[in-house]
mmCIF file of C-alpha atoms in Angstrom:
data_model
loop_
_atom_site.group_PDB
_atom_site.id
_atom_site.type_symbol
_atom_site.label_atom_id
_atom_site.label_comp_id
_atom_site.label_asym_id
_atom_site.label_seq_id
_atom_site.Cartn_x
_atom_site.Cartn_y
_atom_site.Cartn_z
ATOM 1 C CA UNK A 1 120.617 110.999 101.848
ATOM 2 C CA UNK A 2 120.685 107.114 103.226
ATOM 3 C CA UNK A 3 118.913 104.666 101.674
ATOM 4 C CA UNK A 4 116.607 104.247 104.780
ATOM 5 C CA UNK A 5 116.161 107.717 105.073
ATOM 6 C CA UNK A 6 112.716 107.420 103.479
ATOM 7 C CA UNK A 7 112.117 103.989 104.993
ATOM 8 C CA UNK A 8 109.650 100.979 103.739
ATOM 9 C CA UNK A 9 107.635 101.584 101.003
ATOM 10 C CA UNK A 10 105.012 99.054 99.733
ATOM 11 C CA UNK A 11 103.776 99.439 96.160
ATOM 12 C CA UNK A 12 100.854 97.026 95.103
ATOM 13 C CA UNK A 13 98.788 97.249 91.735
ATOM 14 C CA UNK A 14 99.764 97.322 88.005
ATOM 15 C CA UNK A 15 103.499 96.228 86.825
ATOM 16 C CA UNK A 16 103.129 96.980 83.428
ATOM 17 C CA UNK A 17 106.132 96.231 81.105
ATOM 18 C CA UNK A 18 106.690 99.571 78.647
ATOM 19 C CA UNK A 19 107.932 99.506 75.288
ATOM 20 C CA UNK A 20 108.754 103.214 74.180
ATOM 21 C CA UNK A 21 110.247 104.361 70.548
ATOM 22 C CA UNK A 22 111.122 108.019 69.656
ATOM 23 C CA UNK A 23 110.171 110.161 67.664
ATOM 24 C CA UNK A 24 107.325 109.005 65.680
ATOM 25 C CA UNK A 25 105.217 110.901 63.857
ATOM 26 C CA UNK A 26 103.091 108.406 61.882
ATOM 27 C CA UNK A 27 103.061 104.646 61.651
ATOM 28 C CA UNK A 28 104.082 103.808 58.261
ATOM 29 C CA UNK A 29 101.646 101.889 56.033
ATOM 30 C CA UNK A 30 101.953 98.156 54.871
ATOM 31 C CA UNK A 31 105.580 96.727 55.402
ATOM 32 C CA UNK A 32 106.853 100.351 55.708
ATOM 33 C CA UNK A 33 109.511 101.072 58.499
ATOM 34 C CA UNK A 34 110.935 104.221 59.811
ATOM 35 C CA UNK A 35 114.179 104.809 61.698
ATOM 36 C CA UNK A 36 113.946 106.332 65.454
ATOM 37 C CA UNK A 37 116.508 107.733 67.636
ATOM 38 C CA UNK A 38 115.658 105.970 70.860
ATOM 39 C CA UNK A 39 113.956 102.478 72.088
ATOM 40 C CA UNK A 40 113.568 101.374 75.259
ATOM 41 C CA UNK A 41 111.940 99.073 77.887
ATOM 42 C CA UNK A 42 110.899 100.055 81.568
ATOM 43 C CA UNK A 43 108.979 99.035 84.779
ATOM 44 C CA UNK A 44 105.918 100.976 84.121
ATOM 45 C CA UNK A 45 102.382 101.546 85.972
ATOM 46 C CA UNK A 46 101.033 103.280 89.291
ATOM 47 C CA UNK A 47 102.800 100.740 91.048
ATOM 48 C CA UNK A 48 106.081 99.672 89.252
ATOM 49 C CA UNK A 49 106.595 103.323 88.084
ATOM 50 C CA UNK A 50 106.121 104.837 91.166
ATOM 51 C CA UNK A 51 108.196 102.171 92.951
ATOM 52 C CA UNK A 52 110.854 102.791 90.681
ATOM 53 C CA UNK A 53 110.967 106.355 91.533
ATOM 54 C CA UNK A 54 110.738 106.029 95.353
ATOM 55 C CA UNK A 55 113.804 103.813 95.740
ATOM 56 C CA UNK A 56 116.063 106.382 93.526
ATOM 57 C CA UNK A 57 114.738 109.165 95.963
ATOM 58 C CA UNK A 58 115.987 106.882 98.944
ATOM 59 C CA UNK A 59 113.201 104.096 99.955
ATOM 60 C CA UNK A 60 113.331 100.268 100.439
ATOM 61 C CA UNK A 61 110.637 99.465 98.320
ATOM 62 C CA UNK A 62 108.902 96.433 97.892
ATOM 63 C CA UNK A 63 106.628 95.214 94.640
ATOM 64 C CA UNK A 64 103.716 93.664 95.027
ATOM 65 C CA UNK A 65 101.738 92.484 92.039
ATOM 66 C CA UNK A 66 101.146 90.071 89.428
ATOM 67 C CA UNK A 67 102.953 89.410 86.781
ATOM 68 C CA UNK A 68 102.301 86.221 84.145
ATOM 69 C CA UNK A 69 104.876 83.778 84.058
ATOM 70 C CA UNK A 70 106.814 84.859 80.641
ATOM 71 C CA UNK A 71 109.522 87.088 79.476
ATOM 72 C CA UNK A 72 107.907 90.360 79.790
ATOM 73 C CA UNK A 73 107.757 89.349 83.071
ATOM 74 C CA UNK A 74 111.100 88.608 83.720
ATOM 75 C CA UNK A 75 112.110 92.192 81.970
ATOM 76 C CA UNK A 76 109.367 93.700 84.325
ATOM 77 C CA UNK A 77 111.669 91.742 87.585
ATOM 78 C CA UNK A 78 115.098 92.644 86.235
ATOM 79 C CA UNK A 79 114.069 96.596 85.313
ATOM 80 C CA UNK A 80 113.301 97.019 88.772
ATOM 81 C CA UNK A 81 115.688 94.916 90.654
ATOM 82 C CA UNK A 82 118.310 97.660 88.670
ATOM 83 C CA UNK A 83 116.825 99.905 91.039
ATOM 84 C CA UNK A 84 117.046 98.026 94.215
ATOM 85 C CA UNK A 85 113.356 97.318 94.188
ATOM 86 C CA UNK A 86 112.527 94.404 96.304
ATOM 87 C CA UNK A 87 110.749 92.123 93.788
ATOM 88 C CA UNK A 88 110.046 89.100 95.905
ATOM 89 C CA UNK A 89 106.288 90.144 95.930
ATOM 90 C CA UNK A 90 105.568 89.697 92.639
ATOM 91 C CA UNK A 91 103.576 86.593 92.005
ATOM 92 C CA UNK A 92 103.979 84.947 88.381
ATOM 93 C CA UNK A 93 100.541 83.812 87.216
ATOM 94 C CA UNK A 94 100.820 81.014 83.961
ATOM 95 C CA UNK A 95 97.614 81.931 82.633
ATOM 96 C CA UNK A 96 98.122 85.601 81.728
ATOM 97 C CA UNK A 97 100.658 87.401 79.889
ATOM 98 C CA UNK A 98 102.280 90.127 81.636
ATOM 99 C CA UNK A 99 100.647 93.780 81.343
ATOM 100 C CA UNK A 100 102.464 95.269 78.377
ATOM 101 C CA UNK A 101 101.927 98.696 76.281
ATOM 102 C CA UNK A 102 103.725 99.947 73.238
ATOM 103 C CA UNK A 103 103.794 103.799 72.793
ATOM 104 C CA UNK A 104 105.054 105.279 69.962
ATOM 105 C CA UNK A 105 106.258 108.903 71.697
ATOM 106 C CA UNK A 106 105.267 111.911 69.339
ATOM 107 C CA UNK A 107 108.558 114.376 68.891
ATOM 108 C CA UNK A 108 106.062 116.791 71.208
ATOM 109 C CA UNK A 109 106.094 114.415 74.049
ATOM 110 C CA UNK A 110 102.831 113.190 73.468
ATOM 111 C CA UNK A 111 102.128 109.384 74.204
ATOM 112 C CA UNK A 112 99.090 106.925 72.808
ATOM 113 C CA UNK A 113 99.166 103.958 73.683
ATOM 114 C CA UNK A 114 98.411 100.189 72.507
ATOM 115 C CA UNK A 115 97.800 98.566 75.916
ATOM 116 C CA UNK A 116 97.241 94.446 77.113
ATOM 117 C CA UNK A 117 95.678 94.098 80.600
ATOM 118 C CA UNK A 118 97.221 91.032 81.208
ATOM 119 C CA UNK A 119 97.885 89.680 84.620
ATOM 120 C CA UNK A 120 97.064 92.436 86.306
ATOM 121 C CA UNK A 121 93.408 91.947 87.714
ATOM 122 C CA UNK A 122 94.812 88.281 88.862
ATOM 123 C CA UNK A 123 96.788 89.847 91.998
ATOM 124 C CA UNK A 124 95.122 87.987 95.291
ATOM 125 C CA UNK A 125 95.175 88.397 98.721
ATOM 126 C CA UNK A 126 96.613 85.187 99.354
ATOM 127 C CA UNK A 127 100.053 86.648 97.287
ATOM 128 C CA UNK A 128 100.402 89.659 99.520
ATOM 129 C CA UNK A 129 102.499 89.243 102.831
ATOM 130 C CA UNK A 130 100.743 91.351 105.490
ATOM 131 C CA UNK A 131 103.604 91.132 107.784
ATOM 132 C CA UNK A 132 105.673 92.867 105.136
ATOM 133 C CA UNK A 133 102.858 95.569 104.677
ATOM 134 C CA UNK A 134 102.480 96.410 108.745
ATOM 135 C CA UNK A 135 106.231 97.097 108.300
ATOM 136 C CA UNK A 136 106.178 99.908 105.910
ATOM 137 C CA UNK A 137 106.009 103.372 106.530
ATOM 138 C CA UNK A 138 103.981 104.075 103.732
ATOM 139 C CA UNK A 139 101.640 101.755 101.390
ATOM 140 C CA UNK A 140 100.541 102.645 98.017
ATOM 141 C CA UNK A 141 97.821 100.858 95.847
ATOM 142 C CA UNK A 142 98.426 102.007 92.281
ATOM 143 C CA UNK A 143 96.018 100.974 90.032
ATOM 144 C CA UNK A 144 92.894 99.375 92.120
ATOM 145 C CA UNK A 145 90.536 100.362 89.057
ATOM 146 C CA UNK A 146 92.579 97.742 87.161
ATOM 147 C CA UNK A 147 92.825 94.886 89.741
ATOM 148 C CA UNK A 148 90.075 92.219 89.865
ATOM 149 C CA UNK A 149 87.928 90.616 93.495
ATOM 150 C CA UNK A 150 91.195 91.907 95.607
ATOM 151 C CA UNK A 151 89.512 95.480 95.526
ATOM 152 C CA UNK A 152 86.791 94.297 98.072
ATOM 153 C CA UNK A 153 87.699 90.557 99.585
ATOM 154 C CA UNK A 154 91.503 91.517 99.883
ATOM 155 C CA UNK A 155 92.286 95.170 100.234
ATOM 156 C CA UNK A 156 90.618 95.858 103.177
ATOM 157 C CA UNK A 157 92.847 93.974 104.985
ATOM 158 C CA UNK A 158 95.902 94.845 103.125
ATOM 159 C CA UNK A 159 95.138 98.363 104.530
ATOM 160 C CA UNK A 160 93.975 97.097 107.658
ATOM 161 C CA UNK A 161 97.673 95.833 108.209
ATOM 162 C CA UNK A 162 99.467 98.976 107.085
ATOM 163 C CA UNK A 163 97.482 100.988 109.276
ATOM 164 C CA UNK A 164 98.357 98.503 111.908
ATOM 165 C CA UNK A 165 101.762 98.894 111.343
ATOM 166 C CA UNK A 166 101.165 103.252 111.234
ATOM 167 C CA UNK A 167 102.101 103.400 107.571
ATOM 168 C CA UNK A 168 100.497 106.197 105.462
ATOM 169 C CA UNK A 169 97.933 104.851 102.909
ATOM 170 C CA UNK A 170 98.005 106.057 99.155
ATOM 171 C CA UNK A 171 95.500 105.353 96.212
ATOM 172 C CA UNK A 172 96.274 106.732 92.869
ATOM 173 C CA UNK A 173 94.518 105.228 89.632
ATOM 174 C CA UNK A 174 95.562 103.614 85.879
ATOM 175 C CA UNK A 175 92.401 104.405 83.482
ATOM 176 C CA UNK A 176 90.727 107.254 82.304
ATOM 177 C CA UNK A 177 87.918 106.752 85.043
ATOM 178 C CA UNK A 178 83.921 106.265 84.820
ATOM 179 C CA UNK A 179 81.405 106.953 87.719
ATOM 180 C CA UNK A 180 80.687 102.869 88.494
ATOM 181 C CA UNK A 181 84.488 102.602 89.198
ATOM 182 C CA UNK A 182 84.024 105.696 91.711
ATOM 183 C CA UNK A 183 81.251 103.346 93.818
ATOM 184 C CA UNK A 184 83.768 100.453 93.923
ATOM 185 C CA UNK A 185 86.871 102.759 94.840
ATOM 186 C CA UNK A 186 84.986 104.844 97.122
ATOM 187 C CA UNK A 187 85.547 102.474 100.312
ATOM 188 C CA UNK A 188 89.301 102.439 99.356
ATOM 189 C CA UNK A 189 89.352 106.310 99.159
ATOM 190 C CA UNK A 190 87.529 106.444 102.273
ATOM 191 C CA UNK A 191 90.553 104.779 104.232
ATOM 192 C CA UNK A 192 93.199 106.406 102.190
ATOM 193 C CA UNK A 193 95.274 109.319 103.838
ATOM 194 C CA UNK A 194 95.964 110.716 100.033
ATOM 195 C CA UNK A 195 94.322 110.141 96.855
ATOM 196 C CA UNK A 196 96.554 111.089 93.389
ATOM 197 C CA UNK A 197 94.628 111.497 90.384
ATOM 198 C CA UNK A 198 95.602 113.252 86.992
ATOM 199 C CA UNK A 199 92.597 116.017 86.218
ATOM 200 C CA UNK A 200 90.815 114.074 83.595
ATOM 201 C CA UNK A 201 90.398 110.590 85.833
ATOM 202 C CA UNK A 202 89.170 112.757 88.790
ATOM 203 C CA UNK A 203 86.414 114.109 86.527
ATOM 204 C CA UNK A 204 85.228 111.039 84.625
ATOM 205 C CA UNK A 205 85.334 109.173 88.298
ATOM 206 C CA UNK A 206 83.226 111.498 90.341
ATOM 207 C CA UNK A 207 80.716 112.744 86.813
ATOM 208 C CA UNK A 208 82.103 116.443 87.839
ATOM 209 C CA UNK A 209 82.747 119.052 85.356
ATOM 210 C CA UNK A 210 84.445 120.965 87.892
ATOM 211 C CA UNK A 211 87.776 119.710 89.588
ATOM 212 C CA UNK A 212 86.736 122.429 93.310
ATOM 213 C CA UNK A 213 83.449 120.455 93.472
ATOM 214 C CA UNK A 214 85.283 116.804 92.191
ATOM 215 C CA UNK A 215 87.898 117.366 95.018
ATOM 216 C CA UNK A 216 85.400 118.045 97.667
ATOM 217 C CA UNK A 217 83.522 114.665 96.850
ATOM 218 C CA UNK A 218 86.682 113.065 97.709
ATOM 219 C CA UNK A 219 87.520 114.612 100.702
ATOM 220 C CA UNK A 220 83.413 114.001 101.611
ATOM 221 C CA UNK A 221 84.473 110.219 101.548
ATOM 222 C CA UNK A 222 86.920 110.999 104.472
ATOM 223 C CA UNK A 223 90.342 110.700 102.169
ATOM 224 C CA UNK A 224 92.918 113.003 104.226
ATOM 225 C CA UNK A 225 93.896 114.552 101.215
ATOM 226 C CA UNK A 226 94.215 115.390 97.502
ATOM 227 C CA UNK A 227 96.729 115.955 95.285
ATOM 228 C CA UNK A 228 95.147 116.253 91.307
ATOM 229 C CA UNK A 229 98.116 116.816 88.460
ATOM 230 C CA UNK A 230 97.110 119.436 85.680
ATOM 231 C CA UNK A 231 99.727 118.289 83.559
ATOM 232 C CA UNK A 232 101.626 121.049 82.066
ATOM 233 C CA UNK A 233 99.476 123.451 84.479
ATOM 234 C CA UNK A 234 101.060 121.819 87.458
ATOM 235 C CA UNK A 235 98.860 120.203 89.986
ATOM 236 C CA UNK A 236 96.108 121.384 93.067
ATOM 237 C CA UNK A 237 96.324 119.811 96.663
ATOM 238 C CA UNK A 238 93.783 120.246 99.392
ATOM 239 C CA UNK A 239 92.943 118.076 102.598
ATOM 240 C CA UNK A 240 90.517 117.928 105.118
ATOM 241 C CA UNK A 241 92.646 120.666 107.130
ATOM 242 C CA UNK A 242 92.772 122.900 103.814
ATOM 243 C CA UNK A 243 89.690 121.898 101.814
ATOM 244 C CA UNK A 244 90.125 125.299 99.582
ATOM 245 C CA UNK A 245 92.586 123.670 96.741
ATOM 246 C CA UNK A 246 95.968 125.545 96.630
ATOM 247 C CA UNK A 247 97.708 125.431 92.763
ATOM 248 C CA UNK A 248 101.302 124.864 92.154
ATOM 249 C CA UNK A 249 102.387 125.842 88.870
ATOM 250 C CA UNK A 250 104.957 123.144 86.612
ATOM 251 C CA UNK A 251 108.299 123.470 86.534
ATOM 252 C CA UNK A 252 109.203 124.554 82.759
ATOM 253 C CA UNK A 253 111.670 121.666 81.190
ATOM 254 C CA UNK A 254 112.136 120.709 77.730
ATOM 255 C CA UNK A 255 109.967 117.610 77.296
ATOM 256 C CA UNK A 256 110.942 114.050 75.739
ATOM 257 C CA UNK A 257 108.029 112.286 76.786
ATOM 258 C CA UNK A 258 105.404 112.349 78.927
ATOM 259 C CA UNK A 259 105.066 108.713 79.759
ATOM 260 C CA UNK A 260 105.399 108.529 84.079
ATOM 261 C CA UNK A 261 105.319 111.934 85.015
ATOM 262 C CA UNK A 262 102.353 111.276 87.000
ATOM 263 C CA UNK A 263 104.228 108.393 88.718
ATOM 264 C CA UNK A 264 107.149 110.568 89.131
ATOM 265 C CA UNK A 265 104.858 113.400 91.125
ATOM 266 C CA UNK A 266 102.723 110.893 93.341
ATOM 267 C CA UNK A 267 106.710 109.691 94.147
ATOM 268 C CA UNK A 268 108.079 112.899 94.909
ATOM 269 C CA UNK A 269 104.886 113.704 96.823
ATOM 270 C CA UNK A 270 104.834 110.395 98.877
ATOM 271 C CA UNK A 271 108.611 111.254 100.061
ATOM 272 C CA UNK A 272 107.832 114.620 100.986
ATOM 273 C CA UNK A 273 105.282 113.705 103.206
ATOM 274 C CA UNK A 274 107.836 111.002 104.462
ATOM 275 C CA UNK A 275 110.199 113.585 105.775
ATOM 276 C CA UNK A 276 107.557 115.428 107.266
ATOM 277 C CA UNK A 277 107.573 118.050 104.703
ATOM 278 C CA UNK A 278 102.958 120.239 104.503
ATOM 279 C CA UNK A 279 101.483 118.891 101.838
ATOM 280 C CA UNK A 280 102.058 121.856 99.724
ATOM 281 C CA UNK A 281 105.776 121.380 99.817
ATOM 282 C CA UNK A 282 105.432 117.549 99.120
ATOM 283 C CA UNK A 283 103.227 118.402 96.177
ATOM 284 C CA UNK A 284 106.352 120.823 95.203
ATOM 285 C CA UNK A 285 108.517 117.687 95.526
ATOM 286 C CA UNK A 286 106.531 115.949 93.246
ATOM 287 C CA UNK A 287 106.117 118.819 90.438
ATOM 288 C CA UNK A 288 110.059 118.367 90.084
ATOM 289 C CA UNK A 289 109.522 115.121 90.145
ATOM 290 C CA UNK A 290 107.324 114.890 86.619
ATOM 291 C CA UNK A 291 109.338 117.632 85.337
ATOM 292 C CA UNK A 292 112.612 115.799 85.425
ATOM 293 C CA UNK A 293 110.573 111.982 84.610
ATOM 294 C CA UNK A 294 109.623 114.426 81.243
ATOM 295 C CA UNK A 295 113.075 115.186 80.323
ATOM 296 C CA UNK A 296 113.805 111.691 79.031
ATOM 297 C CA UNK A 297 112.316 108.370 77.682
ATOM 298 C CA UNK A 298 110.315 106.436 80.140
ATOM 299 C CA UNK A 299 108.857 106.859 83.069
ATOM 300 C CA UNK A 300 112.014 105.579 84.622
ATOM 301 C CA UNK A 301 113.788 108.870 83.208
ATOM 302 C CA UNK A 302 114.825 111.959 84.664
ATOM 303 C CA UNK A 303 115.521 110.887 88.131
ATOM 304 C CA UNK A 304 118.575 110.292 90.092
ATOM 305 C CA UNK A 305 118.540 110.810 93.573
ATOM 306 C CA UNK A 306 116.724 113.310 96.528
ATOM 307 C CA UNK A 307 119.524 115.454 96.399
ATOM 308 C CA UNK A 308 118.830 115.839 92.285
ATOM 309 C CA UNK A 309 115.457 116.723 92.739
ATOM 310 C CA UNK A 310 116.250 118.912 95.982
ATOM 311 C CA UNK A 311 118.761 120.572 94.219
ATOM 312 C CA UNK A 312 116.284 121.087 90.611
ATOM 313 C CA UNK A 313 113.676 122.474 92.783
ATOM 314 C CA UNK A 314 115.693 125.062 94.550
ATOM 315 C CA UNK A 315 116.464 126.868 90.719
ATOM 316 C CA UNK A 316 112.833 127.788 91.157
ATOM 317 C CA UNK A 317 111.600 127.489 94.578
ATOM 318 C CA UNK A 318 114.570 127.978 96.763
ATOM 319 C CA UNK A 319 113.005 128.199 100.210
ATOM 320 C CA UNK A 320 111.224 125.190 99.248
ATOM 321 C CA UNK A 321 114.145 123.236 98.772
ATOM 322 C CA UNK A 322 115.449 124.564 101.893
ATOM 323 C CA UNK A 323 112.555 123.752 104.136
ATOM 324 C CA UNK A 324 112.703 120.329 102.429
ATOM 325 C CA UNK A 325 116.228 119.676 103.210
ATOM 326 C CA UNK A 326 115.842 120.632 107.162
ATOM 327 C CA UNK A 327 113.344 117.949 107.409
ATOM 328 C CA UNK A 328 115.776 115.169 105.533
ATOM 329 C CA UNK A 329 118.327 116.279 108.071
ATOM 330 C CA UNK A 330 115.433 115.808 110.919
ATOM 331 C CA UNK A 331 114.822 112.337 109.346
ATOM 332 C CA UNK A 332 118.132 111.073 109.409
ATOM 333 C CA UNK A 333 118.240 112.247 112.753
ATOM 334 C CA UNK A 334 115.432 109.911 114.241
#
């Protein structure tokens, strides 16, 4: 798989800088300290996370965001330059910190977190280059529920240019969700070709108790599709062509953490509808996806390549794979 097989990807919204220990079952009182087997720092966040991701699966991905103008920032730059993330669109703002979170990983995967916003609601229009955005074949806005004014005076236009340019539009979401951020989101999701929320946010956002009914409010908006992960249940996906939502069961691994694996699917998801893959089968893309972000520390974990993934999927769905793997060779030939 070449590098450009996948094409230009913009990802705008949260860079969040990740601090992640292992295992840790209880913070210690007082001065106490306990000794863990594993610490480590990574580009985290709808956007960074999932950027991070799409360039090891094959696309030229470029970061937009803000970041403040400190070290965490400079950690945030150099974690995903590693990855041959374009970070040039990443605007340093001095009056913010950059968005950090600590999470102390339980030994059962399980993740809180101890979270600071930071510069992440500073992003403006004025730091996003359009003509960058009309030449990408896909845009996604991670995290629009955490960005400030850009949501209405700038994003229009942001997705005004990617459509110009024929790019496909994503929208996937940072915080556990209420119904007011729903009414500010909903013109977004309304121009969106695919919205990704986790089970929980798509609940809280529309005031639904039931994910059938939830989905169809989004697709009511005019959002061309769906995709909502169930966590260890695996994930539904259903579109205005198939608004009846069709399960996909997890993949089985033995998990480390769960930090990313939601960035990890919307990644594996976004590349299969790339390469022309139905949304079902790009929703498969993206269950191997989490599974293998699972299997290590970080939501930078896990993944190496297309052909890992490809090749991790096919141990469980092998004509998947297959039918995935005819359309890369279709890609590269175009």
């Amino acid at each position: 798989m070449t590098a450009t097989a996948l094409g230009a990807v913009t990802v705008l919204g949260a860079h969040i800088l990740d601090v992640l220990g292992r295992p840790v079952g209880a913070i210690p009182p007082g001065q106490g300290s306990v000794r863990l087997s594993e610490i480590r720092a990574t580009a985290a966040g709808t956007a960074a996370g999932t950027g991070v991701d799409l360039a090891k699966l094959g696309a030229s991905v470029l970061a937009i965001g803000a970041l403040g103008d400190d070290l965490l920032g400079d950690m945030v730059v150099a974690a995903m330059a590693r990855h041959g993330v374009d970070t040039s669109g990443l605007s340093r703002k001095r009056e913010a910190q950059t968005s950090a979170t600590i999470l102390p990983i339980r030994a059962n995967g399980e993740r809180p977190a101890l979270h600071v916003p930071g510069a992440t609601p500073l992003l403006e229009l004025a730091d996003v280059d359009l003509d960058r955005v009309r030449g990408s074949r896909a845009l996604l806005i991670g995290a629009p529920d955490a960005l400030g004014p850009i949501v209405e005076d700038g994003l229009p236009a942001v997705v005004n240019a990617a459509r110009q340019g024929g790019a496909l539009v994503a929208v996937d979401v940072l915080h556990p969700g209420r119904p007011r951020d729903f009414g500010r989101l909903a013109p977004l999701l309304a121009a969106a070709d695919w919205f990704a929320p986790n089970a929980d946010q798509l609940l809280a956002l529309t005031g639904r108790d039931d994910l059938t009914a939830a989905i169809k409010d989004i697709l009511a908006l005019g959002t061309g599709g769906v995709a909502v992960t169930l966590g260890a249940a695996g994930c539904l996906v259903a579109s205005q062509d198939q608004s009846t939502p069709v399960h996909r069961p997890a993949i089985a691994v033995d998990v480390v953490d769960t930090t990313g694996c939601g960035d990890g699917f919307t990644a594996g998801l976004l590349a299969g509808l790339l390469l022309g893959a139905t949304p079902v089968d790009a929703a498969w893309l993206g269950i191997a996806c989490g599974a293998l972000v699972a299997t290590g520390l970080g939501s930078d974990a896990g993944i190496e390549n297309l052909g890992q993934v490809v090749d991790f999927l096919a141990r469980t769905q092998p004509a998947v794979a297959r039918r995935i793997k005819q359309s890369q060779i279709k890609e590269q030939m175009t």
